[in-house]
Phi, psi and omega in degrees: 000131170277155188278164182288334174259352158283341186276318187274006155299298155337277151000284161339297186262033179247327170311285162342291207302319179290317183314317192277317197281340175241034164269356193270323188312319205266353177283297187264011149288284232277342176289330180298307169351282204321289166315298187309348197256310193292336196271321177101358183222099157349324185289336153269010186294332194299289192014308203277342154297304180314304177323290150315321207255303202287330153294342156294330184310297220274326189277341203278002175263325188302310199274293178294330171278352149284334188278325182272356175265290186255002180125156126324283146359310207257335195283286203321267198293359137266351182291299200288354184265339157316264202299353135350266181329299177326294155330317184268351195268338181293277192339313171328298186296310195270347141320331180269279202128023163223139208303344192250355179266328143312305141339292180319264166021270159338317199281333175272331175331297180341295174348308185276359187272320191295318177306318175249025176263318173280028154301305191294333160292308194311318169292321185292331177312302195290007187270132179218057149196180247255331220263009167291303204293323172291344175280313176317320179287322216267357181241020147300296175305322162294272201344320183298307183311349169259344171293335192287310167300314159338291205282343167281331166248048160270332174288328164321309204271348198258339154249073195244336166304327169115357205262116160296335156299342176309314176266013179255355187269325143357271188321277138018275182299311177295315212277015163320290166315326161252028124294331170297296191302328173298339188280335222224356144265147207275119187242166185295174193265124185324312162292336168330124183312316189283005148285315191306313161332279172299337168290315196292338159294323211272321175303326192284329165300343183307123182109331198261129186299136166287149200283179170306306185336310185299310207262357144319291168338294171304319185269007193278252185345336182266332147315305199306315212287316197269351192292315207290329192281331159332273183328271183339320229234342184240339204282326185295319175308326171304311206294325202272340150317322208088028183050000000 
């Protein structure tokens, strides 16, 4: 049975998860705009999803090797406070009206996409036993799904100010909120046996070549990954055409 405080820890980090999936919603409506407007040509819209996925690729060893030193608790908040920073230096880029400083901006937006797929270890963490750990995740994964939804039409109201900065300050702004929450939700304690457990595992994989099994997987997910961030990444530039 879970205890009342893995449940408002859960709770907490599901709370995150919406916050972070529908500043990300509003990350891939409004950038491609964004480049297609500041650049003058559609044809560079992917530019602000490249932008992203690669500062997550940079960041996710970083976040996760903070997350096996010190914790959840210090990897989430420091992940969500990079894309903070990002969000507003984007915001920045797109108020001067310049692109690379935008871009930049973007590549920490990437954090928060790292955050919240390691919401879902976090959630597996609060579980408490093993045969659990898939309901915790699935209601991380619902939870992405309604932030997800969230977030393109918050980008409508946010730029209804005339401001191109309006929806990264958005942005900001969620992920502000999920620096809070994150701060203020209780993971497990660094010392707990089943963590030690689990450092000693992770440490002990360090070095060892992935089975085949792994790297089917891996390369399944990097298809997957790339038809979708194409599609995800262009489609607002398609819709703002008129289709």
């Amino acid at each position: 049975m879970t205890s009342k405080p893995g449940r408002a820890s859960l709770a907490a980090l599901a709370v995150a998860q919406t916050l972070g999936t529908a500043a990300v919603g509003i990350s891939l409506t409004a950038s491609a705009l964004t480049v297609a407007s500041m650049s003058g040509s559609a044809a560079f819209a992917g530019l602000a999803q490249s932008a992203t996925i690669v500062g997550a690729g940079a960041l996710a060893l970083p976040i996760s090797r903070l997350a096996a030193r010190w914790g959840r608790s210090v990897s989430l908040t420091f992940a969500y406070t990079v894309a903070f920073a990002g969000s507003g230096l984007a915001a920045l880029g797109a108020a001067a009206g310049v692109l690379a400083v935008f871009l930049v901006g973007m590549a920490g937006v990437g954090s928060g996409t790292v955050a919240g797929l390691a919401l879902r270890f976090a959630a597996a963490d609060l579980a408490p036993d093993p045969a659990k750990r898939p309901r915790y995740i699935a209601l991380i994964l619902w939870t992405a799904s309604v932030g997800s939804l969230i977030g393109p039409p918050l980008t409508a109201i946010a730029l209804k100010g005339g401001s191109p900065s309006g929806p990264f300050l958005l942005i900001a702004l969620l992920y502000g909120l999920a620096i809070l929450v994150v701060a203020l939700t209780r993971f497990r304690a660094s010392g707990d046996p089943d963590d030690t457990e689990r450092r000693k595992a992770r440490t002990g994989a360090v070095g060892k070549r992935f089975p085949p099994a792994a790297r089917v997987a891996i390369t399944v997910s990097t298809s997957n990954h790339m038809a979708m961030t194409a599609l995800m990444g262009l489609a607002p530039v398609f819709l703002d055409g008129g289709g």
